[in-house]
Structures are given as structure tokens and as C-alpha cells.
Amino acid sequence: MSQYPFRPAPLSGVGLDRRRFLSLAGLGLSAAALAACSGGPDTSGAGASAATDDTDWSTVRPAAAITFWSSNPGASQAVTQQLIDAYNASQSETKVTLVTAGANYEEIAQKFQTAQAGGGLPDVTIFSDVWWFRYYMQKTIIPLDGLAEAVDMDLGDYRDQFVADYQYEGAQWAIPWARSTPIFYYNKDHWSKAGLEDRAPETWQEFEEWAPKLLAAGTGVQAAFQLPALAGYAGWTFQNNLWGWGGGWGSPDDFDVRCDATESIAALQFLQDAVYKGGWAGVASNSAPNDLTAAAVSATISSTGDLVGIQKSATFPVGAGFLPGGPAETSPVCMTGGAGMGIPKDIPKENQLAAAKFIKFMTEPENAVTFSAATGYIPVRKSADVSQLTATNPLLQIAIDQLEVTRTQDRARVFFPGADQAMANSCANILTQQADVAGEMSALKAALTTIYDRDVKPNL
């Protein structure tokens, strides 16, 4: 049974004990070691050379069989298999087999990393927002521009915010697939009992004013708001708070680290005070969406990929809205996230071509709508007809509309190997151990700077 601590549990209680953190960080920082197995990384103009693909794909015949590795994000295994079955039935040149290669993004990434040295690579695999760039630095994936042209994949029809997340050095390194933004979910019944207007708060300061009313409404909640399970979402969702206060982990445009800026510290201090001083926020020990659907809390922030699951599990009407802003900025304070599809470098050209054709099919507008209807992920194609989808599930329109006010994630999170785990560790200390915020952010900056100097800068 899930626990809903009003006061946060010890660090191990949020699923991020020191041994697990160090093992994940070790995995994340293994780019140089893995590359060394094949002679070490080429640091002379790696980006430009890696983005060059002179293959004449018209002379290549697609492979007869390929595998697709997925961790089935958003409980998507059934709909993914449905789409694969449809693809296999639609043509006879290539059969695709779905392989569940991990329970989450980290597990599938670990398996993919291991396969670079041990063999058994997939032909298509999912790349999460915090893993694909290390594959680029290792030069273990291929740019997809030439293949996209060869199979008539219209990159211009993919939502700009999503497709841009996989671009670097003038090349496209993955194709958007299970993509999302976080949105603000709330229990409409609790809102009504507290006498609140049926909408999400515009700012965190406004919600801070609402929280005592929610706690006093006789709903039996242990917290008005549930912060996410830190091991999985802290680095992602807390960008909302950092940006709202005018800070950030870093920048979307360069490799600066800003987590120790005055504004960043103030944002995280607000969250710590919400837990320890204000007493209106809790910390999820496992799943904030589960805490919400159990009516143990009144609101939380989670991915749109959780939308359908939340709606199915909740016994109350679910409300949703844009992410709140902060005292410095109210828009854009929302990030995108999720996974794309990419192709390994060290597989035959025949497999790479077959993989590209499969990716094109999986992300066709009508298939993007099918995938979205089953999961809550946002359809990745501009031309996708979402009218029936949003008529059936109006809350999905909120996620689509919020795309217009998103910003690219800070590079310090998504481009630094292991940074997401380091951020989660620091946030766990702040929110479950009441550690000094400024001290934690100073230590985090030192750790992130080391990651950049050791594992990023030499491989750019």
C-alpha cells in the first residue's frame, strides 16, 4: 500500500538510496569508458563528422526483420503492440518485434549501453530526453535526416517544440514519439468543498493562499499538494519552479550552470518551506499520480502521459490546467519531456532503413492520435486530427494548448550525463532531510561542472 507522508520520509523512502544513486550516476558517466572499448572517443570535430551521412539509401533493401526496444512509457505496451501488428499486416518486407527492454527509461538505457559492447543491439529504441545526448557524444547513434528524406518522413510536420529537442549540430538524432508536458492536476470535489474557483492556480503564490482552504475543507487529505517522487521527476518538473523565480538548472542555449543563482535557491527554498513551514505540501514516496487518485492529496503535477491513467483510476472528477508561474515569470514556465525513437549506428544499413520506415509508420498522424488516445501523450504531428480526441477527452486540449508556452529544457539537465540523478539527490536532501538549500545548490553546481568538464566538453 502506498504511503502518503505529511512529513517527508527518509531519503531511501523516496526510492533514491545512496547505492542506487551511485549506480545510476556511474552508468550515466560511463560514456568515455564505453567508447574506450572501441578505441576511445574522437574529440576532433565529433559533432560535424557524426552528422554526415552519405549513404545512397535507394540502393539498400530493407531488412526482413527488426526489433523495437521500449520501456512502454505511460502503460503503452498494448497500444504499441496494436500499432506494430497493424504495420506488420500493412506490408510484407519487414516484420517488427516489440521487446520490453526495461521498466523505465533508465533500465532501457542501461541495456542499450551494455549492448554497445556486448552485442544484441536493437534496430529501433526509445531515447528519453536525458539519455539521447550521451549517445550522440559516444557516436553510437546515427543522424536521421538522410533516412527521413529517403522514406518521405516530413520532419516539418512534427510539432516544432518536440522535434527541436533532438537536434544538435544541424542534425536530427531522434524522432518524437511518446512526448508530453507536465500539467497541473487537481481534485474538483476538493476544490468545490474548499470554495475555490474551478481552475488551476495562475502562480505558486496563489496556490499557497489556497492551500489552507483545502486543508480545512474536511476532505481528509494529508497534503494539499504532492511533490513528485524525486528520483524520477525532480530535475524535470522543478524547472517550472526555477524558471518561475527567474532561475534555472542552467540554460537551454548554452552549457552554463545556474543552480546556485539567488533565484534558483529562492525557488527551492519555497518548496522546502511548503513542506516544513507551511505544511501544505508532501513528497511522494512512489507515485504522486497514485496519491492524487487515492484522494490522499488534492493536487499534483505530472506528465500528460499519466492523463488517461489518472482519469481511469480517480473516483472523482479530475481537473487540469497549465503549470503555475512564479513571482518573476508566469510564462513560459513549462517544459516538454518524454521519449523519441532513434536508430543505433552499429547495425546493418538494411536494418537502419527498415527501422526508419517503421518509425515513419508509428508516428503517422492517425497513429499518433491512436497512441495519444490510449495514453494521454500529445500527438506529435501537426497534421494530426485531434478534434475527436479532444472531444472525447477535453483535458488533452489543455496539454496541446500549453505547448505554445513551453520552453526548451536546461542543457545542464538533459545534456549532462548523470545530471538528472544528481539533481534528484540534491532535491531529496532539501525536501526530505531539510538540508540547507544554498549549500546543496553549491555542491550540485560543483558536481555538474565536473560532469561537464569531464564528460561533455571533451566530446563536443
GROMACS .gro file of C-alpha atoms in nm:
model
  460
    1MET     CA    1   0.000   0.000   0.000
    2SER     CA    2   0.128   0.344  -0.088
    3GLN     CA    3   0.217   0.575   0.195
    4TYR     CA    4   0.140   0.947   0.190
    5PRO     CA    5   0.368   1.108   0.445
    6PHE     CA    6   0.266   1.455   0.557
    7ARG     CA    7   0.625   1.495   0.660
    8PRO     CA    8   0.872   1.352   0.408
    9ALA     CA    9   1.024   1.010   0.451
   10PRO     CA   10   1.399   0.949   0.476
   11LEU     CA   11   1.596   0.954   0.152
   12SER     CA   12   1.559   0.581   0.097
   13GLY     CA   13   1.184   0.625   0.129
   14VAL     CA   14   1.165   0.817  -0.198
   15GLY     CA   15   1.335   0.541  -0.390
   16LEU     CA   16   1.679   0.702  -0.423
   17ASP     CA   17   1.914   0.542  -0.173
   18ARG     CA   18   2.284   0.619  -0.200
   19ARG     CA   19   2.378   0.285  -0.358
   20ARG     CA   20   2.110   0.322  -0.628
   21PHE     CA   21   2.209   0.684  -0.690
   22LEU     CA   22   2.576   0.598  -0.730
   23SER     CA   23   2.499   0.307  -0.962
   24LEU     CA   24   2.286   0.529  -1.185
   25ALA     CA   25   2.539   0.807  -1.179
   26GLY     CA   26   2.811   0.558  -1.269
   27LEU     CA   27   2.604   0.442  -1.562
   28GLY     CA   28   2.538   0.797  -1.670
   29LEU     CA   29   2.907   0.889  -1.659
   30SER     CA   30   3.029   0.582  -1.845
   31ALA     CA   31   3.039   0.739  -2.192
   32ALA     CA   32   3.415   0.763  -2.201
   33ALA     CA   33   3.463   0.414  -2.065
   34LEU     CA   34   3.226   0.255  -2.313
   35ALA     CA   35   3.374   0.448  -2.601
   36ALA     CA   36   3.717   0.329  -2.491
   37CYS     CA   37   3.612  -0.027  -2.568
   38SER     CA   38   3.627   0.067  -2.935
   39GLY     CA   39   3.939   0.280  -2.921
   40GLY     CA   40   3.812   0.590  -2.738
   41PRO     CA   41   3.610   0.892  -2.844
   42ASP     CA   42   3.720   1.108  -3.133
   43THR     CA   43   3.714   1.458  -2.989
   44SER     CA   44   3.827   1.635  -3.306
   45GLY     CA   45   3.513   1.779  -3.460
   46ALA     CA   46   3.293   1.496  -3.335
   47GLY     CA   47   2.969   1.682  -3.397
   48ALA     CA   48   3.037   1.769  -3.759
   49SER     CA   49   3.165   1.425  -3.858
   50ALA     CA   50   2.891   1.239  -3.674
   51ALA     CA   51   2.621   1.437  -3.857
   52THR     CA   52   2.749   1.338  -4.201
   53ASP     CA   53   2.561   1.059  -4.378
   54ASP     CA   54   2.640   1.000  -4.746
   55THR     CA   55   2.453   0.670  -4.778
   56ASP     CA   56   2.264   0.618  -5.103
   57TRP     CA   57   1.955   0.465  -4.945
   58SER     CA   58   1.800   0.392  -5.283
   59THR     CA   59   2.048   0.104  -5.321
   60VAL     CA   60   1.960  -0.050  -4.982
   61ARG     CA   61   1.694  -0.320  -4.937
   62PRO     CA   62   1.510  -0.312  -4.601
   63ALA     CA   63   1.585  -0.595  -4.358
   64ALA     CA   64   1.332  -0.877  -4.330
   65ALA     CA   65   1.304  -0.847  -3.952
   66ILE     CA   66   1.385  -0.582  -3.691
   67THR     CA   67   1.333  -0.532  -3.319
   68PHE     CA   68   1.193  -0.231  -3.136
   69TRP     CA   69   1.303  -0.179  -2.776
   70SER     CA   70   1.063   0.008  -2.550
   71SER     CA   71   1.004   0.054  -2.179
   72ASN     CA   72   0.636   0.107  -2.264
   73PRO     CA   73   0.608   0.459  -2.117
   74GLY     CA   74   0.263   0.561  -1.999
   75ALA     CA   75   0.145   0.197  -1.985
   76SER     CA   76   0.167   0.192  -2.365
   77GLN     CA   77   0.255  -0.172  -2.432
   78ALA     CA   78  -0.091  -0.272  -2.555
   79VAL     CA   79  -0.136   0.020  -2.794
   80THR     CA   80   0.224  -0.012  -2.916
   81GLN     CA   81   0.168  -0.379  -2.997
   82GLN     CA   82  -0.158  -0.284  -3.168
   83LEU     CA   83   0.026  -0.042  -3.395
   84ILE     CA   84   0.306  -0.291  -3.462
   85ASP     CA   85   0.051  -0.556  -3.559
   86ALA     CA   86  -0.105  -0.305  -3.798
   87TYR     CA   87   0.235  -0.229  -3.950
   88ASN     CA   88   0.320  -0.596  -3.996
   89ALA     CA   89  -0.017  -0.651  -4.164
   90SER     CA   90   0.025  -0.349  -4.392
   91GLN     CA   91   0.339  -0.468  -4.569
   92SER     CA   92   0.542  -0.785  -4.619
   93GLU     CA   93   0.903  -0.672  -4.647
   94THR     CA   94   0.981  -0.628  -4.275
   95LYS     CA   95   0.844  -0.788  -3.959
   96VAL     CA   96   0.881  -0.586  -3.639
   97THR     CA   97   0.902  -0.743  -3.295
   98LEU     CA   98   0.841  -0.544  -2.977
   99VAL     CA   99   1.086  -0.609  -2.695
  100THR     CA  100   1.016  -0.474  -2.347
  101ALA     CA  101   1.376  -0.385  -2.264
  102GLY     CA  102   1.322  -0.225  -1.925
  103ALA     CA  103   1.064  -0.096  -1.681
  104ASN     CA  104   1.168   0.268  -1.724
  105TYR     CA  105   1.396   0.495  -1.921
  106GLU     CA  106   1.698   0.420  -1.702
  107GLU     CA  107   1.668   0.043  -1.738
  108ILE     CA  108   1.632   0.053  -2.115
  109ALA     CA  109   1.925   0.295  -2.135
  110GLN     CA  110   2.139   0.060  -1.927
  111LYS     CA  111   2.055  -0.230  -2.158
  112PHE     CA  112   2.131  -0.020  -2.464
  113GLN     CA  113   2.464   0.089  -2.317
  114THR     CA  114   2.555  -0.272  -2.239
  115ALA     CA  115   2.462  -0.384  -2.590
  116GLN     CA  116   2.716  -0.141  -2.738
  117ALA     CA  117   2.994  -0.359  -2.604
  118GLY     CA  118   2.822  -0.697  -2.573
  119GLY     CA  119   2.617  -0.710  -2.893
  120GLY     CA  120   2.249  -0.767  -2.945
  121LEU     CA  121   2.161  -0.411  -3.039
  122PRO     CA  122   1.802  -0.322  -3.122
  123ASP     CA  123   1.714  -0.172  -3.458
  124VAL     CA  124   1.491   0.097  -3.305
  125THR     CA  125   1.494   0.207  -2.943
  126ILE     CA  126   1.339   0.484  -2.739
  127PHE     CA  127   1.560   0.771  -2.629
  128SER     CA  128   1.444   0.971  -2.329
  129ASP     CA  129   1.515   1.340  -2.302
  130VAL     CA  130   1.808   1.286  -2.063
  131TRP     CA  131   1.976   0.996  -2.246
  132TRP     CA  132   1.995   1.068  -2.618
  133PHE     CA  133   2.272   1.329  -2.600
  134ARG     CA  134   2.521   1.093  -2.440
  135TYR     CA  135   2.459   0.853  -2.730
  136TYR     CA  136   2.539   1.141  -2.963
  137MET     CA  137   2.865   1.205  -2.775
  138GLN     CA  138   2.951   0.836  -2.787
  139LYS     CA  139   2.870   0.833  -3.159
  140THR     CA  140   2.656   0.521  -3.114
  141ILE     CA  141   2.350   0.658  -3.296
  142ILE     CA  142   2.300   0.794  -3.646
  143PRO     CA  143   2.160   1.125  -3.771
  144LEU     CA  144   1.821   1.067  -3.926
  145ASP     CA  145   1.798   1.348  -4.181
  146GLY     CA  146   1.904   1.136  -4.479
  147LEU     CA  147   1.686   0.845  -4.377
  148ALA     CA  148   1.390   1.074  -4.319
  149GLU     CA  149   1.424   1.203  -4.673
  150ALA     CA  150   1.467   0.851  -4.811
  151VAL     CA  151   1.141   0.728  -4.659
  152ASP     CA  152   0.949   1.054  -4.717
  153MET     CA  153   0.923   1.139  -4.350
  154ASP     CA  154   0.814   1.503  -4.329
  155LEU     CA  155   1.008   1.644  -4.034
  156GLY     CA  156   0.835   1.978  -4.088
  157ASP     CA  157   0.503   1.821  -3.987
  158TYR     CA  158   0.623   1.725  -3.640
  159ARG     CA  159   0.546   1.971  -3.363
  160ASP     CA  160   0.831   2.219  -3.355
  161GLN     CA  161   0.883   2.201  -2.979
  162PHE     CA  162   0.924   1.823  -2.992
  163VAL     CA  163   1.139   1.782  -3.300
  164ALA     CA  164   1.379   2.056  -3.188
  165ASP     CA  165   1.454   1.867  -2.867
  166TYR     CA  166   1.650   1.608  -3.069
  167GLN     CA  167   1.852   1.846  -3.284
  168TYR     CA  168   2.219   1.924  -3.241
  169GLU     CA  169   2.496   2.030  -3.478
  170GLY     CA  170   2.243   2.080  -3.755
  171ALA     CA  171   2.117   1.719  -3.748
  172GLN     CA  172   1.814   1.526  -3.625
  173TRP     CA  173   1.907   1.248  -3.382
  174ALA     CA  174   1.565   1.107  -3.289
  175ILE     CA  175   1.201   1.134  -3.393
  176PRO     CA  176   0.941   1.243  -3.133
  177TRP     CA  177   0.709   0.968  -3.016
  178ALA     CA  178   0.589   0.946  -2.653
  179ARG     CA  179   0.610   1.318  -2.584
  180SER     CA  180   0.448   1.520  -2.312
  181THR     CA  181   0.442   1.825  -2.093
  182PRO     CA  182   0.364   1.824  -1.724
  183ILE     CA  183   0.027   1.967  -1.630
  184PHE     CA  184  -0.138   2.065  -1.302
  185TYR     CA  185  -0.392   1.800  -1.191
  186TYR     CA  186  -0.645   1.860  -0.916
  187ASN     CA  187  -0.944   1.702  -0.742
  188LYS     CA  188  -1.251   1.903  -0.843
  189ASP     CA  189  -1.450   1.778  -0.545
  190HIS     CA  190  -1.185   1.908  -0.307
  191TRP     CA  191  -1.178   2.240  -0.493
  192SER     CA  192  -1.556   2.269  -0.454
  193LYS     CA  193  -1.551   2.189  -0.084
  194ALA     CA  194  -1.279   2.449  -0.032
  195GLY     CA  195  -1.482   2.711  -0.220
  196LEU     CA  196  -1.217   2.753  -0.490
  197GLU     CA  197  -1.276   2.857  -0.848
  198ASP     CA  198  -1.265   2.558  -1.085
  199ARG     CA  199  -0.925   2.622  -1.239
  200ALA     CA  200  -0.556   2.569  -1.180
  201PRO     CA  201  -0.371   2.842  -0.987
  202GLU     CA  202  -0.201   3.104  -1.201
  203THR     CA  203   0.101   3.127  -0.970
  204TRP     CA  204   0.251   2.932  -0.684
  205GLN     CA  205   0.184   3.226  -0.458
  206GLU     CA  206  -0.186   3.196  -0.540
  207PHE     CA  207  -0.184   2.826  -0.460
  208GLU     CA  208  -0.005   2.900  -0.131
  209GLU     CA  209  -0.311   3.112  -0.045
  210TRP     CA  210  -0.548   2.833  -0.149
  211ALA     CA  211  -0.371   2.553   0.038
  212PRO     CA  212  -0.507   2.632   0.390
  213LYS     CA  213  -0.861   2.627   0.250
  214LEU     CA  214  -0.802   2.283   0.100
  215LEU     CA  215  -0.659   2.153   0.427
  216ALA     CA  216  -0.953   2.293   0.622
  217ALA     CA  217  -1.221   2.162   0.385
  218GLY     CA  218  -1.272   1.832   0.571
  219THR     CA  219  -1.157   1.612   0.283
  220GLY     CA  220  -0.916   1.407   0.494
  221VAL     CA  221  -0.612   1.490   0.280
  222GLN     CA  222  -0.266   1.468   0.427
  223ALA     CA  223  -0.137   1.743   0.197
  224ALA     CA  224  -0.295   1.999  -0.031
  225PHE     CA  225  -0.025   1.936  -0.289
  226GLN     CA  226   0.202   1.637  -0.353
  227LEU     CA  227   0.550   1.697  -0.488
  228PRO     CA  228   0.667   1.428  -0.731
  229ALA     CA  229   0.865   1.118  -0.645
  230LEU     CA  230   1.203   1.285  -0.653
  231ALA     CA  231   1.405   1.006  -0.814
  232GLY     CA  232   1.200   1.023  -1.130
  233TYR     CA  233   1.078   1.377  -1.173
  234ALA     CA  234   1.260   1.633  -0.957
  235GLY     CA  235   1.502   1.754  -1.223
  236TRP     CA  236   1.224   1.774  -1.482
  237THR     CA  237   0.927   1.928  -1.301
  238PHE     CA  238   1.121   2.163  -1.072
  239GLN     CA  239   1.238   2.353  -1.380
  240ASN     CA  240   0.888   2.504  -1.358
  241ASN     CA  241   0.965   2.648  -1.015
  242LEU     CA  242   1.317   2.755  -1.105
  243TRP     CA  243   1.202   2.936  -1.419
  244GLY     CA  244   0.910   3.096  -1.235
  245TRP     CA  245   1.153   3.253  -0.991
  246GLY     CA  246   1.385   3.363  -1.274
  247GLY     CA  247   1.644   3.090  -1.217
  248GLY     CA  248   1.719   2.750  -1.363
  249TRP     CA  249   1.946   2.447  -1.352
  250GLY     CA  250   2.127   2.609  -1.642
  251SER     CA  251   2.028   2.746  -1.981
  252PRO     CA  252   1.855   2.599  -2.288
  253ASP     CA  253   2.110   2.765  -2.515
  254ASP     CA  254   2.449   2.702  -2.357
  255PHE     CA  255   2.629   2.485  -2.104
  256ASP     CA  256   2.625   2.728  -1.811
  257VAL     CA  257   2.521   2.601  -1.468
  258ARG     CA  258   2.286   2.830  -1.274
  259CYS     CA  259   2.152   2.610  -0.996
  260ASP     CA  260   2.330   2.820  -0.732
  261ALA     CA  261   2.187   3.151  -0.855
  262THR     CA  262   1.994   3.353  -0.598
  263GLU     CA  263   1.671   3.299  -0.793
  264SER     CA  264   1.720   2.921  -0.810
  265ILE     CA  265   1.786   2.898  -0.439
  266ALA     CA  266   1.474   3.104  -0.366
  267ALA     CA  267   1.260   2.870  -0.577
  268LEU     CA  268   1.377   2.559  -0.396
  269GLN     CA  269   1.352   2.735  -0.060
  270PHE     CA  270   0.985   2.798  -0.141
  271LEU     CA  271   0.932   2.425  -0.195
  272GLN     CA  272   1.114   2.334   0.126
  273ASP     CA  273   0.908   2.587   0.320
  274ALA     CA  274   0.589   2.445   0.167
  275VAL     CA  275   0.676   2.109   0.322
  276TYR     CA  276   0.826   2.209   0.657
  277LYS     CA  277   0.693   2.556   0.742
  278GLY     CA  278   0.366   2.592   0.559
  279GLY     CA  279   0.286   2.222   0.596
  280TRP     CA  280   0.071   2.218   0.282
  281ALA     CA  281   0.297   2.006   0.059
  282GLY     CA  282   0.408   1.646   0.087
  283VAL     CA  283   0.663   1.437  -0.104
  284ALA     CA  284   0.551   1.128  -0.294
  285SER     CA  285   0.724   0.813  -0.180
  286ASN     CA  286   0.643   0.635  -0.504
  287SER     CA  287   0.386   0.797  -0.735
  288ALA     CA  288   0.227   1.139  -0.699
  289PRO     CA  289  -0.048   1.050  -0.950
  290ASN     CA  290  -0.142   0.748  -0.736
  291ASP     CA  291  -0.155   0.971  -0.431
  292LEU     CA  292  -0.391   1.204  -0.614
  293THR     CA  293  -0.624   0.932  -0.741
  294ALA     CA  294  -0.640   0.784  -0.390
  295ALA     CA  295  -0.766   1.128  -0.274
  296ALA     CA  296  -0.480   1.146  -0.025
  297VAL     CA  297  -0.381   1.483  -0.170
  298SER     CA  298  -0.576   1.749  -0.356
  299ALA     CA  299  -0.337   1.830  -0.639
  300THR     CA  300  -0.009   1.739  -0.804
  301ILE     CA  301   0.194   1.797  -1.119
  302SER     CA  302   0.262   1.509  -1.354
  303SER     CA  303   0.311   1.422  -1.719
  304THR     CA  304   0.030   1.431  -1.971
  305GLY     CA  305   0.138   1.071  -2.029
  306ASP     CA  306  -0.033   0.998  -1.696
  307LEU     CA  307  -0.359   1.163  -1.801
  308VAL     CA  308  -0.556   0.857  -1.909
  309GLY     CA  309  -0.430   0.652  -1.614
  310ILE     CA  310  -0.529   0.923  -1.368
  311GLN     CA  311  -0.874   0.954  -1.522
  312LYS     CA  312  -0.930   0.579  -1.513
  313SER     CA  313  -0.818   0.543  -1.152
  314ALA     CA  314  -0.982   0.851  -0.999
  315THR     CA  315  -1.325   0.820  -0.837
  316PHE     CA  316  -1.375   1.197  -0.858
  317PRO     CA  317  -1.384   1.449  -1.144
  318VAL     CA  318  -1.029   1.541  -1.243
  319GLY     CA  319  -0.936   1.898  -1.326
  320ALA     CA  320  -0.624   2.009  -1.510
  321GLY     CA  321  -0.453   2.329  -1.612
  322PHE     CA  322  -0.129   2.497  -1.715
  323LEU     CA  323   0.163   2.492  -1.473
  324PRO     CA  324   0.166   2.780  -1.225
  325GLY     CA  325   0.409   3.066  -1.272
  326GLY     CA  326   0.621   3.231  -1.007
  327PRO     CA  327   0.699   3.579  -0.876
  328ALA     CA  328   0.937   3.661  -1.164
  329GLU     CA  329   0.787   3.482  -1.465
  330THR     CA  330   0.442   3.341  -1.535
  331SER     CA  331   0.514   3.220  -1.891
  332PRO     CA  332   0.675   3.021  -2.034
  333VAL     CA  333   0.744   2.807  -1.729
  334CYS     CA  334   0.656   2.468  -1.879
  335MET     CA  335   0.895   2.215  -2.029
  336THR     CA  336   0.848   1.926  -2.267
  337GLY     CA  337   0.967   1.575  -2.197
  338GLY     CA  338   0.929   1.208  -2.278
  339ALA     CA  339   1.088   0.989  -2.541
  340GLY     CA  340   1.168   0.973  -2.909
  341MET     CA  341   1.270   0.691  -3.141
  342GLY     CA  342   1.627   0.653  -3.262
  343ILE     CA  343   1.846   0.414  -3.457
  344PRO     CA  344   2.182   0.266  -3.347
  345LYS     CA  345   2.492   0.319  -3.557
  346ASP     CA  346   2.639  -0.031  -3.541
  347ILE     CA  347   2.364  -0.225  -3.718
  348PRO     CA  348   2.342  -0.307  -4.090
  349LYS     CA  349   2.220  -0.041  -4.331
  350GLU     CA  350   1.934  -0.273  -4.423
  351ASN     CA  351   1.816  -0.267  -4.064
  352GLN     CA  352   1.855   0.109  -4.040
  353LEU     CA  353   1.636   0.162  -4.347
  354ALA     CA  354   1.373  -0.080  -4.218
  355ALA     CA  355   1.384   0.099  -3.883
  356ALA     CA  356   1.322   0.438  -4.045
  357LYS     CA  357   1.020   0.305  -4.234
  358PHE     CA  358   0.881   0.167  -3.910
  359ILE     CA  359   0.936   0.494  -3.724
  360LYS     CA  360   0.757   0.680  -4.001
  361PHE     CA  361   0.457   0.448  -3.966
  362MET     CA  362   0.442   0.468  -3.587
  363THR     CA  363   0.436   0.846  -3.595
  364GLU     CA  364   0.194   0.893  -3.885
  365PRO     CA  365  -0.080   1.141  -3.786
  366GLU     CA  366  -0.355   0.881  -3.742
  367ASN     CA  367  -0.126   0.653  -3.540
  368ALA     CA  368  -0.013   0.944  -3.325
  369VAL     CA  369  -0.379   1.004  -3.241
  370THR     CA  370  -0.433   0.635  -3.159
  371PHE     CA  371  -0.130   0.638  -2.930
  372SER     CA  372  -0.245   0.958  -2.762
  373ALA     CA  373  -0.598   0.830  -2.701
  374ALA     CA  374  -0.462   0.527  -2.516
  375THR     CA  375  -0.201   0.709  -2.307
  376GLY     CA  376  -0.250   1.085  -2.287
  377TYR     CA  377   0.075   1.164  -2.466
  378ILE     CA  378   0.043   1.457  -2.706
  379PRO     CA  379   0.008   1.370  -3.077
  380VAL     CA  380   0.347   1.455  -3.224
  381ARG     CA  381   0.226   1.558  -3.570
  382LYS     CA  382   0.089   1.900  -3.661
  383SER     CA  383  -0.148   1.748  -3.918
  384ALA     CA  384  -0.298   1.500  -3.672
  385ASP     CA  385  -0.673   1.550  -3.645
  386VAL     CA  386  -0.723   1.586  -3.271
  387SER     CA  387  -1.086   1.704  -3.286
  388GLN     CA  388  -1.238   1.368  -3.196
  389LEU     CA  389  -0.961   1.304  -2.945
  390THR     CA  390  -1.017   1.627  -2.754
  391ALA     CA  391  -1.395   1.596  -2.783
  392THR     CA  392  -1.368   1.261  -2.609
  393ASN     CA  393  -1.108   1.380  -2.360
  394PRO     CA  394  -1.117   1.761  -2.327
  395LEU     CA  395  -0.829   1.767  -2.079
  396LEU     CA  396  -0.591   1.669  -2.358
  397GLN     CA  397  -0.663   2.005  -2.520
  398ILE     CA  398  -0.500   2.170  -2.218
  399ALA     CA  399  -0.176   1.985  -2.285
  400ILE     CA  400  -0.187   2.071  -2.655
  401ASP     CA  401  -0.257   2.438  -2.583
  402GLN     CA  402   0.023   2.453  -2.326
  403LEU     CA  403   0.271   2.356  -2.598
  404GLU     CA  404   0.253   2.713  -2.719
  405VAL     CA  405   0.406   2.835  -2.393
  406THR     CA  406   0.678   2.576  -2.340
  407ARG     CA  407   1.050   2.632  -2.340
  408THR     CA  408   1.342   2.403  -2.415
  409GLN     CA  409   1.486   2.227  -2.112
  410ASP     CA  410   1.807   2.342  -1.948
  411ARG     CA  411   2.108   2.172  -2.103
  412ALA     CA  412   2.252   2.116  -1.758
  413ARG     CA  413   1.976   1.859  -1.709
  414VAL     CA  414   1.937   1.693  -2.047
  415PHE     CA  415   2.289   1.718  -2.194
  416PHE     CA  416   2.497   1.633  -1.885
  417PRO     CA  417   2.525   1.254  -1.828
  418GLY     CA  418   2.404   1.169  -1.480
  419ALA     CA  419   2.287   1.524  -1.404
  420ASP     CA  420   1.924   1.425  -1.356
  421GLN     CA  421   2.020   1.183  -1.080
  422ALA     CA  422   2.247   1.442  -0.918
  423MET     CA  423   1.961   1.692  -0.918
  424ALA     CA  424   1.725   1.435  -0.770
  425ASN     CA  425   1.973   1.358  -0.495
  426SER     CA  426   2.010   1.726  -0.406
  427CYS     CA  427   1.634   1.779  -0.409
  428ALA     CA  428   1.584   1.475  -0.188
  429ASN     CA  429   1.826   1.621   0.066
  430ILE     CA  430   1.641   1.953   0.057
  431LEU     CA  431   1.288   1.814   0.072
  432THR     CA  432   1.328   1.501   0.282
  433GLN     CA  433   1.623   1.593   0.506
  434GLN     CA  434   1.564   1.971   0.535
  435ALA     CA  435   1.919   2.035   0.415
  436ASP     CA  436   2.042   2.389   0.363
  437VAL     CA  437   1.929   2.491   0.015
  438ALA     CA  438   2.221   2.720  -0.067
  439GLY     CA  439   2.472   2.458   0.045
  440GLU     CA  440   2.305   2.186  -0.160
  441MET     CA  441   2.297   2.402  -0.471
  442SER     CA  442   2.662   2.498  -0.429
  443ALA     CA  443   2.755   2.131  -0.408
  444LEU     CA  444   2.532   2.049  -0.704
  445LYS     CA  445   2.697   2.319  -0.915
  446ALA     CA  446   3.037   2.168  -0.838
  447ALA     CA  447   2.912   1.822  -0.936
  448LEU     CA  448   2.752   1.946  -1.259
  449THR     CA  449   3.062   2.145  -1.352
  450THR     CA  450   3.272   1.832  -1.305
  451ILE     CA  451   3.035   1.634  -1.529
  452TYR     CA  452   3.061   1.898  -1.800
  453ASP     CA  453   3.440   1.931  -1.784
  454ARG     CA  454   3.500   1.555  -1.774
  455ASP     CA  455   3.222   1.401  -1.984
  456VAL     CA  456   3.071   1.667  -2.210
  457LYS     CA  457   3.325   1.927  -2.315
  458PRO     CA  458   3.584   1.676  -2.447
  459ASN     CA  459   3.319   1.507  -2.664
  460LEU     CA  460   3.153   1.809  -2.825
   0.00000   0.00000   0.00000
